[in-house]
Amino acid sequence: MKIPYQSFDVLHGEIHDELSNSFERVLSNNYFILGNELKQFEESFAKYVGTKYAIGCGNGLEALHLILRAMNIGEGDEVIVPSNTYIASALAISYAGATPVFVEPKIETFTIDPERIEEKITSRTKAIMVVHLYGRVCDMDSICAVAKKHNLPIIEDAAQAHGATYKGKQAGSFGIASGFSFYPGKNLGALGDAGAVVTDNKDIAEKVLCLRNYGSKVKYYHEYKGYNSRLDELQAAFLNAKLPYLNKWNDRRKEIANRLINEVKNPSIILPLPNDKDYSSVWHIFAVRCKNREALQEYLNENGIGTLKHYPLPMHLQKAYAELSIPKGALPIAEEISETQLSLPVFYGMSDEQVDYLIEKLNSFVG
């Protein structure tokens, strides 16, 4: 049996006609940038997340960058960010001219450890960027308490957490503003690059609207040195077609993840924490840890099961961030995760037989 790491065959197959109709509608309208499709998606997505505003943009990285620019965070400033996230979170901070300050996660959850944040706060700290990594919302009560104590805003990187909740509240609705990605592989994915900023803050929303469009509210009149970061009509139309199905797709991911957590009994494989009354992950990534990760990956691949490593080299050891001069060993939790984490296939369209096969092979692995 073959199980790819990810497949869109069933997901897109079930809504093929709706996607085709979306394309035909945009083509027939002959309006491709900042039109009604985008307006409709922005309204629908803001309602879904539970915020007043949603502003479509080019991708998830640009969403975070636009938030930082709108908040006037720049040169000489610091922004706290988890040490084990994807590099886009840190790049947004760097693009704004600020410095990312890495804080270790809790290894059990992969999300930033609230108890480690305070020790990294300085007079230059201007925000805490939390990342709802792999589809699990961070411990927002504890983080909000630290942020309130130090009068710091929270920015959410919710790129992997569409529909995830903490105590019934949606990812993206906790901070002053949040960035989402609609990269095709996300739980809510476009058919190309796309992103959005969501916020309840009117000033941030209005500034992001300008910044994404060359710094302009009125054509040819520019208030800021802005960017070209607009979510186009075609991708907005595809997202409009997909959004009503997001909860259904997430529910299937939860079913698969629940089976893996309950039925995999191999002591050499460390499983992620299950969902509970407070945390409802949408399992964008189902991450296990294994001391003999390379052997596990090779074994699964030999048995036709696709896997990925998220992420094999932590940010502080990347050449791109060599100027921070953070040596190997300085952030041991991020390093351990990078050396032991393996992502298993969990996607809408996996059959029960494929889930059975995956469980069987995981239980048969000798690490």
Coordinates of C-alpha atoms in Angstrom, one line a residue:
M1 CA 0.0 0.0 0.0
K2 CA 1.1 3.5 -0.8
I3 CA 0.4 6.5 1.5
P4 CA 1.7 9.9 0.2
Y5 CA 2.6 12.4 2.8
Q6 CA -0.2 14.6 1.4
S7 CA -2.7 14.3 -1.4
F8 CA -5.4 16.7 -2.7
D9 CA -7.0 14.1 -4.9
V10 CA -10.1 13.5 -2.7
L11 CA -10.4 17.0 -1.3
H12 CA -10.2 18.7 -4.7
G13 CA -12.2 15.9 -6.4
E14 CA -15.2 16.5 -4.1
I15 CA -15.4 20.2 -5.0
H16 CA -14.0 20.1 -8.5
D17 CA -17.1 21.7 -10.0
E18 CA -17.1 24.5 -7.5
L19 CA -13.5 25.3 -8.1
S20 CA -14.1 25.2 -11.9
N21 CA -17.0 27.5 -11.5
S22 CA -14.9 29.9 -9.4
F23 CA -12.3 30.0 -12.2
E24 CA -15.0 30.6 -14.8
R25 CA -16.6 33.3 -12.8
V26 CA -13.4 35.3 -12.4
L27 CA -12.5 34.8 -16.0
S28 CA -15.9 36.0 -17.1
N29 CA -15.9 39.0 -14.8
N30 CA -12.5 40.2 -16.2
Y31 CA -11.6 41.7 -12.9
F32 CA -8.6 40.2 -11.3
I33 CA -7.2 42.4 -8.5
L34 CA -9.0 43.9 -5.4
G35 CA -12.5 43.0 -6.5
N36 CA -15.6 41.4 -5.1
E37 CA -14.2 37.9 -4.7
L38 CA -11.6 39.3 -2.3
K39 CA -14.1 41.4 -0.5
Q40 CA -16.3 38.4 0.0
F41 CA -13.5 36.2 1.3
E42 CA -12.2 38.9 3.7
E43 CA -15.7 39.2 5.2
S44 CA -16.3 35.5 5.4
F45 CA -12.8 34.7 6.9
A46 CA -13.1 37.5 9.5
K47 CA -16.4 36.0 10.5
Y48 CA -15.0 32.5 10.7
V49 CA -12.0 33.6 12.9
G50 CA -14.2 36.0 15.0
T51 CA -12.4 39.3 14.2
K52 CA -13.7 42.5 12.8
Y53 CA -11.3 42.7 9.9
A54 CA -9.5 40.4 7.5
I55 CA -7.2 41.8 4.8
G56 CA -6.0 39.5 2.1
C57 CA -2.3 39.7 1.1
G58 CA 0.3 37.8 -0.9
N59 CA 1.3 35.1 1.5
G60 CA 1.7 34.3 5.2
L61 CA 5.2 35.8 5.5
E62 CA 4.0 39.1 4.1
A63 CA 1.0 39.0 6.4
L64 CA 3.3 39.0 9.4
H65 CA 5.6 41.6 7.9
L66 CA 2.7 43.9 7.2
I67 CA 1.5 43.6 10.8
L68 CA 4.9 44.6 12.1
R69 CA 5.2 47.5 9.7
A70 CA 1.7 48.6 10.7
M71 CA 2.7 48.6 14.3
N72 CA 5.8 50.7 13.6
I73 CA 8.2 47.9 14.8
G74 CA 11.6 48.4 13.2
E75 CA 15.3 49.0 13.6
G76 CA 16.5 48.7 17.1
D77 CA 13.4 46.8 18.3
E78 CA 13.2 43.2 19.4
V79 CA 10.4 40.7 18.9
I80 CA 10.1 37.4 20.8
V81 CA 9.5 34.4 18.7
P82 CA 9.7 30.6 19.3
S83 CA 13.1 29.0 18.6
N84 CA 11.6 26.0 16.7
T85 CA 9.2 27.6 14.2
Y86 CA 9.5 27.8 10.4
I87 CA 11.9 30.5 9.4
A88 CA 9.2 32.7 7.9
S89 CA 8.2 33.9 11.4
A90 CA 11.7 35.2 12.0
L91 CA 12.1 36.5 8.5
A92 CA 9.1 38.8 8.9
I93 CA 10.8 40.3 12.0
S94 CA 14.0 40.8 10.0
Y95 CA 12.2 42.3 7.1
A96 CA 10.8 44.9 9.4
G97 CA 14.3 45.8 10.5
A98 CA 13.9 44.3 14.0
T99 CA 15.7 41.5 15.7
P100 CA 14.1 38.1 16.5
V101 CA 14.7 36.9 20.0
F102 CA 14.3 33.1 20.2
V103 CA 12.5 31.5 23.2
E104 CA 12.4 27.7 23.6
P105 CA 9.2 25.7 23.4
K106 CA 7.7 23.1 25.6
I107 CA 8.8 19.9 24.0
E108 CA 5.5 18.1 24.7
T109 CA 3.5 20.7 22.7
F110 CA 6.1 22.2 20.3
T111 CA 4.7 25.6 21.2
I112 CA 6.5 28.5 22.9
D113 CA 7.0 28.0 26.7
P114 CA 5.3 30.9 28.5
E115 CA 7.6 30.4 31.5
R116 CA 10.6 31.2 29.4
I117 CA 9.3 34.4 27.8
E118 CA 9.8 36.8 30.6
E119 CA 13.6 36.2 30.9
K120 CA 14.0 37.3 27.3
I121 CA 12.1 40.6 27.6
T122 CA 14.3 43.7 27.5
S123 CA 13.7 47.4 27.1
R124 CA 13.8 46.9 23.3
T125 CA 11.1 44.2 23.2
K126 CA 8.1 45.5 21.3
A127 CA 6.0 42.4 20.8
I128 CA 5.6 38.7 21.5
M129 CA 5.0 36.6 18.3
V130 CA 3.4 33.3 19.2
V131 CA 3.2 30.5 16.6
H132 CA 0.4 28.0 16.7
L133 CA 2.8 25.3 15.4
Y134 CA 1.5 22.2 13.7
G135 CA -2.1 23.3 14.2
R136 CA -2.1 23.5 18.1
V137 CA -2.9 26.8 19.7
C138 CA -0.4 28.0 22.3
D139 CA -1.1 28.4 26.0
M140 CA -2.7 31.7 25.5
D141 CA -3.9 32.4 29.1
S142 CA -0.3 32.2 30.4
I143 CA 1.1 34.1 27.5
C144 CA -1.5 36.9 27.7
A145 CA -0.7 37.2 31.4
V146 CA 3.0 37.8 30.7
A147 CA 2.1 40.2 27.9
K148 CA -0.2 42.2 30.1
K149 CA 2.4 42.4 32.9
H150 CA 4.9 43.9 30.5
N151 CA 2.4 45.9 28.4
L152 CA 3.4 44.0 25.2
P153 CA 1.2 43.3 22.3
I154 CA 0.8 39.7 21.0
I155 CA 1.1 38.9 17.3
E156 CA -0.1 35.5 16.3
D157 CA 1.4 33.4 13.5
A158 CA -1.6 31.3 12.7
A159 CA -0.3 30.0 9.4
Q160 CA -0.8 26.4 10.4
A161 CA -3.8 26.7 12.6
H162 CA -6.9 27.4 10.5
G163 CA -9.9 26.4 12.7
A164 CA -7.8 25.4 15.7
T165 CA -9.2 26.6 19.1
Y166 CA -8.1 27.2 22.7
K167 CA -10.9 27.1 25.2
G168 CA -13.4 27.5 22.4
K169 CA -11.7 30.6 20.9
Q170 CA -10.3 30.5 17.4
A171 CA -6.6 30.8 16.6
G172 CA -6.0 34.3 15.2
S173 CA -8.5 36.0 17.6
F174 CA -6.2 36.4 20.7
G175 CA -3.6 38.9 19.7
I176 CA -3.6 42.5 18.4
A177 CA -3.3 41.0 14.9
S178 CA -2.6 37.6 13.3
G179 CA -1.1 36.3 10.1
F180 CA -2.5 33.4 8.1
S181 CA -1.1 31.5 5.2
F182 CA -3.1 29.9 2.5
Y183 CA -0.2 28.0 0.9
P184 CA -1.7 25.0 -1.0
G185 CA -0.7 22.5 1.7
K186 CA -2.4 24.4 4.5
N187 CA -5.7 23.1 6.0
L188 CA -7.3 26.0 4.1
G189 CA -5.1 26.3 1.0
A190 CA -5.4 28.3 -2.1
L191 CA -4.2 27.0 -5.5
G192 CA -1.1 29.2 -5.2
D193 CA 0.4 31.6 -2.7
A194 CA -2.0 33.6 -0.6
G195 CA -2.3 35.0 2.9
A196 CA -4.3 37.3 5.2
V197 CA -4.0 39.6 8.2
V198 CA -6.9 39.4 10.8
T199 CA -7.4 42.0 13.5
D200 CA -9.9 43.8 15.7
N201 CA -7.7 46.9 15.6
K202 CA -9.0 49.5 13.1
D203 CA -5.8 51.4 12.8
I204 CA -3.8 48.3 12.0
A205 CA -6.4 47.1 9.5
E206 CA -6.4 50.5 7.7
K207 CA -2.6 50.7 7.6
V208 CA -2.3 47.1 6.3
L209 CA -4.8 47.9 3.6
C210 CA -2.5 50.7 2.5
L211 CA 0.7 48.9 2.9
R212 CA -0.4 45.9 0.8
N213 CA -1.2 48.2 -2.1
Y214 CA 1.9 50.3 -2.6
G215 CA 1.0 52.4 0.5
S216 CA -2.0 53.8 -1.2
K217 CA -5.6 54.3 -0.2
V218 CA -6.4 56.4 -3.3
K219 CA -4.8 55.3 -6.6
Y220 CA -1.6 57.2 -7.4
Y221 CA -1.5 58.8 -3.9
H222 CA 0.8 57.1 -1.5
E223 CA 0.8 57.6 2.3
Y224 CA 3.6 55.0 3.0
K225 CA 6.4 53.2 1.2
G226 CA 4.3 50.2 0.7
Y227 CA 4.4 46.8 -1.0
N228 CA 2.7 44.9 -3.7
S229 CA 1.1 42.2 -1.6
R230 CA -2.4 41.6 -2.8
L231 CA -4.5 38.5 -2.6
D232 CA -5.8 38.2 -6.2
E233 CA -9.3 37.5 -7.3
L234 CA -8.7 34.0 -8.6
Q235 CA -7.2 32.8 -5.3
A236 CA -9.8 34.5 -3.3
A237 CA -12.5 32.8 -5.4
F238 CA -10.9 29.4 -4.7
L239 CA -10.8 30.2 -1.0
N240 CA -14.4 31.3 -1.1
A241 CA -15.3 27.8 -2.5
K242 CA -13.2 26.0 0.1
L243 CA -13.9 27.9 3.3
P244 CA -17.4 26.2 3.9
Y245 CA -15.7 22.8 4.0
L246 CA -12.8 23.7 6.3
N247 CA -14.5 22.3 9.5
K248 CA -15.4 19.0 7.7
W249 CA -11.8 18.6 6.5
N250 CA -10.4 19.4 10.0
D251 CA -12.8 16.9 11.6
R252 CA -11.4 14.1 9.4
R253 CA -7.9 15.1 10.4
K254 CA -8.9 14.9 14.1
E255 CA -10.4 11.4 13.5
I256 CA -7.1 10.2 12.0
A257 CA -4.9 11.8 14.6
N258 CA -7.1 10.4 17.4
R259 CA -6.7 6.9 16.0
L260 CA -2.9 7.3 15.8
I261 CA -2.6 8.6 19.4
N262 CA -4.8 5.8 20.7
E263 CA -3.6 2.9 18.6
V264 CA 0.1 3.4 18.1
K265 CA 1.8 1.6 21.1
N266 CA 5.4 1.6 20.0
P267 CA 7.6 2.9 23.0
S268 CA 10.3 4.2 20.6
I269 CA 7.8 6.6 19.1
I270 CA 6.8 9.7 21.1
L271 CA 3.3 10.8 20.1
P272 CA 1.9 14.3 20.3
L273 CA -0.5 15.3 23.1
P274 CA -4.2 14.5 22.3
N275 CA -6.9 17.1 22.0
D276 CA -8.8 17.9 25.2
K277 CA -11.4 20.3 26.6
D278 CA -9.1 23.3 26.2
Y279 CA -7.0 22.5 23.1
S280 CA -8.4 21.4 19.8
S281 CA -5.6 21.0 17.3
V282 CA -6.4 20.8 13.6
W283 CA -3.3 18.6 13.0
H284 CA -1.9 20.6 10.1
I285 CA 1.2 18.5 10.9
F286 CA 1.1 15.2 12.9
A287 CA 4.6 15.3 14.5
V288 CA 6.1 12.4 16.4
R289 CA 9.5 12.2 17.9
C290 CA 12.0 9.3 17.7
K291 CA 15.6 9.1 18.8
N292 CA 16.3 6.9 15.8
R293 CA 14.4 9.3 13.5
E294 CA 16.4 8.5 10.3
A295 CA 15.8 4.8 10.7
L296 CA 12.1 5.4 11.2
Q297 CA 11.8 7.6 8.2
E298 CA 13.7 5.1 6.0
Y299 CA 11.5 2.2 7.3
L300 CA 8.3 4.0 6.6
N301 CA 9.5 5.2 3.1
E302 CA 10.5 1.6 2.3
N303 CA 6.9 0.6 3.1
G304 CA 5.4 3.2 0.9
I305 CA 4.6 5.8 3.5
G306 CA 5.5 9.4 2.9
T307 CA 7.1 11.5 5.6
L308 CA 8.7 14.9 6.1
K309 CA 11.0 16.6 8.7
H310 CA 9.7 19.9 10.2
Y311 CA 12.3 21.4 10.5
P312 CA 15.7 19.6 10.2
L313 CA 17.8 22.7 11.1
P314 CA 16.7 25.2 13.7
M315 CA 16.8 28.9 12.9
H316 CA 19.7 29.9 15.1
L317 CA 21.9 27.4 13.2
Q318 CA 20.9 28.5 9.8
K319 CA 23.5 30.5 7.8
A320 CA 20.8 33.2 7.3
Y321 CA 21.0 34.0 11.0
A322 CA 24.7 33.6 11.6
E323 CA 24.9 37.3 12.5
L324 CA 23.1 36.5 15.8
S325 CA 26.1 34.4 16.9
I326 CA 24.0 31.8 18.7
P327 CA 26.1 28.7 19.1
K328 CA 25.0 25.1 18.8
G329 CA 23.8 23.9 22.2
A330 CA 22.4 27.3 23.2
L331 CA 18.8 26.3 22.4
P332 CA 18.8 22.6 23.2
I333 CA 15.1 22.0 23.0
A334 CA 14.8 23.4 19.4
E335 CA 17.8 21.3 18.5
E336 CA 16.4 18.2 20.0
I337 CA 13.1 18.7 18.1
S338 CA 15.0 19.3 14.8
E339 CA 16.9 16.0 15.3
T340 CA 14.0 13.8 16.4
Q341 CA 10.8 15.2 14.8
L342 CA 9.1 13.3 12.0
S343 CA 5.8 14.3 10.3
L344 CA 3.4 11.5 9.4
P345 CA 0.6 11.6 6.8
V346 CA -2.7 13.0 8.2
F347 CA -4.9 14.5 5.5
Y348 CA -8.5 14.7 4.3
G349 CA -8.9 11.8 1.9
M350 CA -6.9 9.2 3.8
S351 CA -8.9 6.0 3.8
D352 CA -9.5 3.9 6.9
E353 CA -7.4 1.2 5.3
Q354 CA -4.5 3.6 4.9
V355 CA -4.8 4.6 8.5
D356 CA -4.9 0.9 9.5
Y357 CA -1.7 0.3 7.5
L358 CA 0.1 3.3 8.9
I359 CA -0.7 2.2 12.5
E360 CA 0.4 -1.4 11.7
K361 CA 3.8 -0.2 10.3
L362 CA 4.4 2.2 13.2
N363 CA 3.8 -0.5 15.7
S364 CA 6.0 -2.9 13.8
F365 CA 9.0 -0.5 13.8
V366 CA 12.0 -1.7 15.8
G367 CA 13.9 1.4 16.8

